[in-house]
Amino acid sequence: LNNIGNITWAGINLSNIHNVSDLSIIDLANAATAIAQRNFNLNFDANVLAVNSTSRPASGLKGFDYALQLDQTQLTSGENNNQDLYVAPNGGEAIIPIGMNVDLEQLLSGDALSSIVNFASNLTRYGNGEPSNVSLKFRPWVELGSTIQKLPYITLNHTLQ
């Protein structure tokens, strides 16, 4: 997992919002409308770095399934069948953006809430508290001949404490 970007809610780009004073009047109106409509869908891109360590170009990625988990609790999952990736040989790199959507209203219940609180605490107080385990399960689809084959899942893990 390279980074998380393009974070939006209710049409508001949250990437550069650090406090309420950073919101415009239009942002506040959009937020009020979303709250009134109970729209708590957070959208973001999880950007996965693909590195080709072979001497041949890598191509043929036609799509993928994914699942994002926090402390064994699934936050979101989906698929992307509109991908055509090429990675140059000999250490070539490419970013695979995975567009994700998380329903915060559904997420903020039960065990997921305590995992999120612990995760946020770990971000602000590095080294204190219980570790948070973030996992991205990624299953690439490749073209072999004229058929699409789904490969086994690759799990990318990151522990934050």
GROMACS .gro file of C-alpha atoms in nm:
model
  161
    1LEU     CA    1   0.000   0.000   0.000
    2ASN     CA    2   0.167   0.318  -0.116
    3ASN     CA    3  -0.078   0.577   0.020
    4ILE     CA    4  -0.440   0.682   0.061
    5GLY     CA    5  -0.558   0.979  -0.144
    6ASN     CA    6  -0.853   1.157  -0.302
    7ILE     CA    7  -1.057   1.137   0.020
    8THR     CA    8  -1.407   1.277  -0.031
    9TRP     CA    9  -1.739   1.289   0.151
   10ALA     CA   10  -2.053   1.464   0.028
   11GLY     CA   11  -1.858   1.615  -0.261
   12ILE     CA   12  -1.603   1.766  -0.021
   13ASN     CA   13  -1.235   1.694  -0.081
   14LEU     CA   14  -1.116   1.613   0.271
   15SER     CA   15  -0.749   1.573   0.180
   16ASN     CA   16  -0.659   1.928   0.292
   17ILE     CA   17  -0.924   1.980   0.559
   18HIS     CA   18  -0.768   1.996   0.903
   19ASN     CA   19  -1.044   2.173   1.096
   20VAL     CA   20  -1.393   2.319   1.042
   21SER     CA   21  -1.254   2.660   0.947
   22ASP     CA   22  -1.100   2.500   0.634
   23LEU     CA   23  -1.451   2.428   0.498
   24SER     CA   24  -1.612   2.672   0.255
   25ILE     CA   25  -1.977   2.776   0.275
   26ILE     CA   26  -2.050   2.536  -0.013
   27ASP     CA   27  -1.871   2.256   0.174
   28LEU     CA   28  -2.080   2.325   0.485
   29ALA     CA   29  -2.401   2.322   0.279
   30ASN     CA   30  -2.299   1.992   0.118
   31ALA     CA   31  -2.218   1.846   0.461
   32ALA     CA   32  -2.555   1.958   0.603
   33THR     CA   33  -2.740   1.804   0.309
   34ALA     CA   34  -2.547   1.477   0.341
   35ILE     CA   35  -2.620   1.457   0.714
   36ALA     CA   36  -2.990   1.530   0.658
   37GLN     CA   37  -2.998   1.252   0.396
   38ARG     CA   38  -2.799   1.018   0.621
   39ASN     CA   39  -2.526   0.994   0.357
   40PHE     CA   40  -2.210   0.894   0.543
   41ASN     CA   41  -2.027   0.735   0.248
   42LEU     CA   42  -1.657   0.815   0.253
   43ASN     CA   43  -1.476   0.766  -0.079
   44PHE     CA   44  -1.101   0.736  -0.122
   45ASP     CA   45  -0.830   0.578  -0.334
   46ALA     CA   46  -0.594   0.319  -0.186
   47ASN     CA   47  -0.288   0.346  -0.409
   48VAL     CA   48  -0.097   0.019  -0.438
   49LEU     CA   49   0.258   0.029  -0.570
   50ALA     CA   50   0.335  -0.246  -0.824
   51VAL     CA   51   0.705  -0.319  -0.883
   52ASN     CA   52   0.826  -0.543  -1.166
   53SER     CA   53   1.153  -0.706  -1.065
   54THR     CA   54   1.172  -0.924  -1.378
   55SER     CA   55   1.353  -0.851  -1.703
   56ARG     CA   56   1.026  -0.866  -1.900
   57PRO     CA   57   0.749  -0.607  -1.909
   58ALA     CA   58   0.445  -0.695  -1.698
   59SER     CA   59   0.109  -0.643  -1.861
   60GLY     CA   60  -0.223  -0.815  -1.875
   61LEU     CA   61  -0.377  -0.699  -1.545
   62LYS     CA   62  -0.741  -0.677  -1.646
   63GLY     CA   63  -0.900  -0.617  -1.308
   64PHE     CA   64  -0.898  -0.719  -0.944
   65ASP     CA   65  -1.102  -0.796  -0.633
   66TYR     CA   66  -1.014  -0.627  -0.305
   67ALA     CA   67  -1.107  -0.618   0.062
   68LEU     CA   68  -0.984  -0.366   0.320
   69GLN     CA   69  -0.977  -0.476   0.685
   70LEU     CA   70  -0.898  -0.305   1.013
   71ASP     CA   71  -0.826  -0.541   1.305
   72GLN     CA   72  -0.998  -0.833   1.129
   73THR     CA   73  -1.311  -0.621   1.060
   74GLN     CA   74  -1.390  -0.570   0.693
   75LEU     CA   75  -1.434  -0.204   0.610
   76THR     CA   76  -1.510  -0.239   0.241
   77SER     CA   77  -1.469  -0.471  -0.055
   78GLY     CA   78  -1.531  -0.466  -0.426
   79GLU     CA   79  -1.388  -0.522  -0.769
   80ASN     CA   80  -1.251  -0.325  -1.058
   81ASN     CA   81  -1.284  -0.480  -1.403
   82ASN     CA   82  -1.168  -0.173  -1.591
   83GLN     CA   83  -0.792  -0.199  -1.548
   84ASP     CA   84  -0.519  -0.242  -1.807
   85LEU     CA   85  -0.182  -0.209  -1.635
   86TYR     CA   86   0.169  -0.211  -1.781
   87VAL     CA   87   0.480  -0.215  -1.558
   88ALA     CA   88   0.822  -0.168  -1.719
   89PRO     CA   89   1.089  -0.435  -1.656
   90ASN     CA   90   1.394  -0.417  -1.428
   91GLY     CA   91   1.240  -0.241  -1.130
   92GLY     CA   92   0.970  -0.049  -1.316
   93GLU     CA   93   0.690   0.083  -1.097
   94ALA     CA   94   0.324   0.167  -1.144
   95ILE     CA   95   0.055   0.286  -0.906
   96ILE     CA   96  -0.271   0.089  -0.903
   97PRO     CA   97  -0.546   0.316  -0.766
   98ILE     CA   98  -0.824   0.123  -0.594
   99GLY     CA   99  -1.135   0.337  -0.553
  100MET     CA  100  -1.307   0.248  -0.226
  101ASN     CA  101  -1.627   0.345  -0.048
  102VAL     CA  102  -1.689   0.305   0.325
  103ASP     CA  103  -2.031   0.358   0.484
  104LEU     CA  104  -1.929   0.530   0.808
  105GLU     CA  105  -2.275   0.496   0.962
  106GLN     CA  106  -2.260   0.117   0.930
  107LEU     CA  107  -1.897   0.111   1.034
  108LEU     CA  108  -1.944   0.307   1.355
  109SER     CA  109  -2.118   0.024   1.536
  110GLY     CA  110  -1.999  -0.270   1.744
  111ASP     CA  111  -1.637  -0.384   1.728
  112ALA     CA  112  -1.560  -0.165   1.428
  113LEU     CA  113  -1.602   0.148   1.639
  114SER     CA  114  -1.347   0.035   1.899
  115SER     CA  115  -1.103  -0.060   1.621
  116ILE     CA  116  -1.138   0.283   1.462
  117VAL     CA  117  -1.093   0.463   1.794
  118ASN     CA  118  -0.783   0.253   1.866
  119PHE     CA  119  -0.651   0.319   1.513
  120ALA     CA  120  -0.703   0.697   1.551
  121SER     CA  121  -0.536   0.684   1.892
  122ASN     CA  122  -0.235   0.507   1.743
  123LEU     CA  123  -0.207   0.773   1.473
  124THR     CA  124  -0.199   1.053   1.731
  125ARG     CA  125  -0.005   0.878   2.007
  126TYR     CA  126   0.245   0.659   1.821
  127GLY     CA  127   0.377   0.378   2.042
  128ASN     CA  128   0.091   0.378   2.294
  129GLY     CA  129  -0.209   0.147   2.303
  130GLU     CA  130  -0.295  -0.175   2.126
  131PRO     CA  131  -0.159  -0.235   1.776
  132SER     CA  132  -0.390  -0.169   1.481
  133ASN     CA  133  -0.365  -0.413   1.192
  134VAL     CA  134  -0.459  -0.282   0.848
  135SER     CA  135  -0.486  -0.539   0.569
  136LEU     CA  136  -0.558  -0.500   0.200
  137LYS     CA  137  -0.646  -0.824   0.026
  138PHE     CA  138  -0.593  -0.792  -0.348
  139ARG     CA  139  -0.672  -1.058  -0.611
  140PRO     CA  140  -0.547  -0.969  -0.959
  141TRP     CA  141  -0.718  -1.085  -1.276
  142VAL     CA  142  -0.477  -1.150  -1.562
  143GLU     CA  143  -0.528  -1.226  -1.927
  144LEU     CA  144  -0.385  -1.560  -2.034
  145GLY     CA  145  -0.443  -1.612  -2.401
  146SER     CA  146  -0.805  -1.513  -2.458
  147THR     CA  147  -0.931  -1.585  -2.105
  148ILE     CA  148  -0.925  -1.390  -1.781
  149GLN     CA  149  -0.784  -1.584  -1.483
  150LYS     CA  150  -0.831  -1.476  -1.122
  151LEU     CA  151  -0.508  -1.534  -0.931
  152PRO     CA  152  -0.491  -1.609  -0.555
  153TYR     CA  153  -0.529  -1.320  -0.311
  154ILE     CA  154  -0.225  -1.121  -0.212
  155THR     CA  155  -0.249  -0.976   0.139
  156LEU     CA  156  -0.068  -0.651   0.216
  157ASN     CA  157  -0.042  -0.599   0.594
  158HIS     CA  158   0.061  -0.300   0.799
  159THR     CA  159   0.067  -0.285   1.180
  160LEU     CA  160   0.053   0.052   1.353
  161GLN     CA  161   0.128   0.097   1.721
   0.00000   0.00000   0.00000
